[in-house]
């Protein structure tokens, strides 16, 4: 919920988005909870947000959602939204 970043389902964060700048280098990323073991979040204050929870696609949809099922549709949508072509830095194999 505003003003918090990320993707939310009610008061629970489904996806974290972050940017880090240090020594003139910027890094960024996101963490989409697909089939995350949510019990780990019981021991911390996720993202430093008191009173907010964490959820996953598997929890919200009521069935196992593997990263492998989400990755290609996510990448396709990313390319479409940002009008770009993604290039893998990994070699064959």
Short mmCIF file of C-alpha atoms in Angstrom, two decimals:
data_model
loop_
_atom_site.label_atom_id
_atom_site.label_comp_id
_atom_site.label_asym_id
_atom_site.label_seq_id
_atom_site.Cartn_x
_atom_site.Cartn_y
_atom_site.Cartn_z
CA UNK A 1 0.00 0.00 0.00
CA UNK A 2 1.22 3.54 -0.65
CA UNK A 3 3.72 4.90 0.19
CA UNK A 4 5.57 1.54 0.26
CA UNK A 5 7.39 0.20 -2.80
CA UNK A 6 6.91 -3.28 -4.19
CA UNK A 7 3.91 -5.36 -5.09
CA UNK A 8 1.34 -5.84 -2.33
CA UNK A 9 -1.63 -8.09 -1.65
CA UNK A 10 -3.47 -6.15 1.04
CA UNK A 11 -0.99 -5.63 3.90
CA UNK A 12 1.38 -8.36 2.68
CA UNK A 13 4.31 -7.81 0.35
CA UNK A 14 4.49 -10.16 -2.64
CA UNK A 15 7.44 -8.58 -4.45
CA UNK A 16 10.26 -6.38 -3.17
CA UNK A 17 11.93 -3.83 -5.45
CA UNK A 18 15.19 -2.16 -4.58
CA UNK A 19 17.86 0.23 -5.80
CA UNK A 20 21.29 0.63 -4.24
CA UNK A 21 23.85 3.32 -5.04
CA UNK A 22 27.43 3.31 -3.74
CA UNK A 23 30.74 4.58 -5.07
CA UNK A 24 29.15 5.75 -8.32
CA UNK A 25 27.72 2.28 -8.99
CA UNK A 26 24.00 1.62 -9.11
CA UNK A 27 22.49 -1.82 -8.71
CA UNK A 28 18.85 -2.78 -8.70
CA UNK A 29 16.69 -5.83 -8.44
CA UNK A 30 13.49 -7.45 -7.35
CA UNK A 31 12.43 -10.46 -5.38
CA UNK A 32 9.14 -12.06 -6.40
CA UNK A 33 8.01 -14.61 -3.82
CA UNK A 34 6.83 -17.61 -5.81
CA UNK A 35 7.11 -20.60 -3.48
CA UNK A 36 9.03 -19.04 -0.62
CA UNK A 37 9.00 -20.64 2.84
CA UNK A 38 7.19 -17.81 4.61
CA UNK A 39 8.01 -19.10 8.10
CA UNK A 40 11.45 -17.43 7.90
CA UNK A 41 9.74 -14.04 7.91
CA UNK A 42 8.30 -14.75 11.38
CA UNK A 43 11.79 -14.11 12.82
CA UNK A 44 12.41 -10.67 11.28
CA UNK A 45 10.68 -7.41 10.46
CA UNK A 46 10.54 -7.75 6.66
CA UNK A 47 11.81 -4.66 4.85
CA UNK A 48 11.79 -2.88 8.21
CA UNK A 49 8.01 -2.44 8.03
CA UNK A 50 6.39 -3.13 11.40
CA UNK A 51 2.91 -4.63 11.18
CA UNK A 52 3.18 -5.65 7.51
CA UNK A 53 3.37 -9.21 6.28
CA UNK A 54 4.91 -11.17 3.44
CA UNK A 55 3.11 -13.47 1.05
CA UNK A 56 3.86 -15.59 -2.02
CA UNK A 57 2.15 -16.54 -5.26
CA UNK A 58 1.80 -20.10 -3.97
CA UNK A 59 0.11 -18.91 -0.77
CA UNK A 60 -2.23 -16.50 -2.55
CA UNK A 61 -3.22 -18.94 -5.32
CA UNK A 62 -3.50 -21.97 -3.05
CA UNK A 63 -1.16 -24.20 -5.11
CA UNK A 64 2.57 -24.55 -5.74
CA UNK A 65 3.92 -21.93 -8.15
CA UNK A 66 7.52 -22.70 -9.13
CA UNK A 67 9.94 -20.00 -10.26
CA UNK A 68 10.36 -21.93 -13.53
CA UNK A 69 6.63 -21.42 -14.25
CA UNK A 70 6.84 -17.66 -13.69
CA UNK A 71 10.22 -16.73 -15.17
CA UNK A 72 9.45 -16.69 -18.92
CA UNK A 73 6.07 -14.90 -18.64
CA UNK A 74 7.75 -12.36 -16.34
CA UNK A 75 10.60 -11.74 -18.78
CA UNK A 76 8.17 -11.45 -21.71
CA UNK A 77 6.08 -8.89 -19.83
CA UNK A 78 9.20 -6.96 -18.79
CA UNK A 79 10.34 -6.68 -22.42
CA UNK A 80 6.89 -5.53 -23.50
CA UNK A 81 6.43 -2.95 -20.76
CA UNK A 82 9.93 -1.48 -21.07
CA UNK A 83 10.12 -1.89 -24.88
CA UNK A 84 13.48 -3.63 -24.70
CA UNK A 85 15.25 -6.85 -25.58
CA UNK A 86 16.79 -8.85 -22.77
CA UNK A 87 20.16 -10.49 -23.41
CA UNK A 88 21.51 -13.28 -21.25
CA UNK A 89 25.11 -13.01 -20.07
CA UNK A 90 25.29 -16.76 -19.53
CA UNK A 91 27.00 -18.93 -22.10
CA UNK A 92 25.65 -22.24 -23.43
CA UNK A 93 25.30 -25.07 -20.97
#
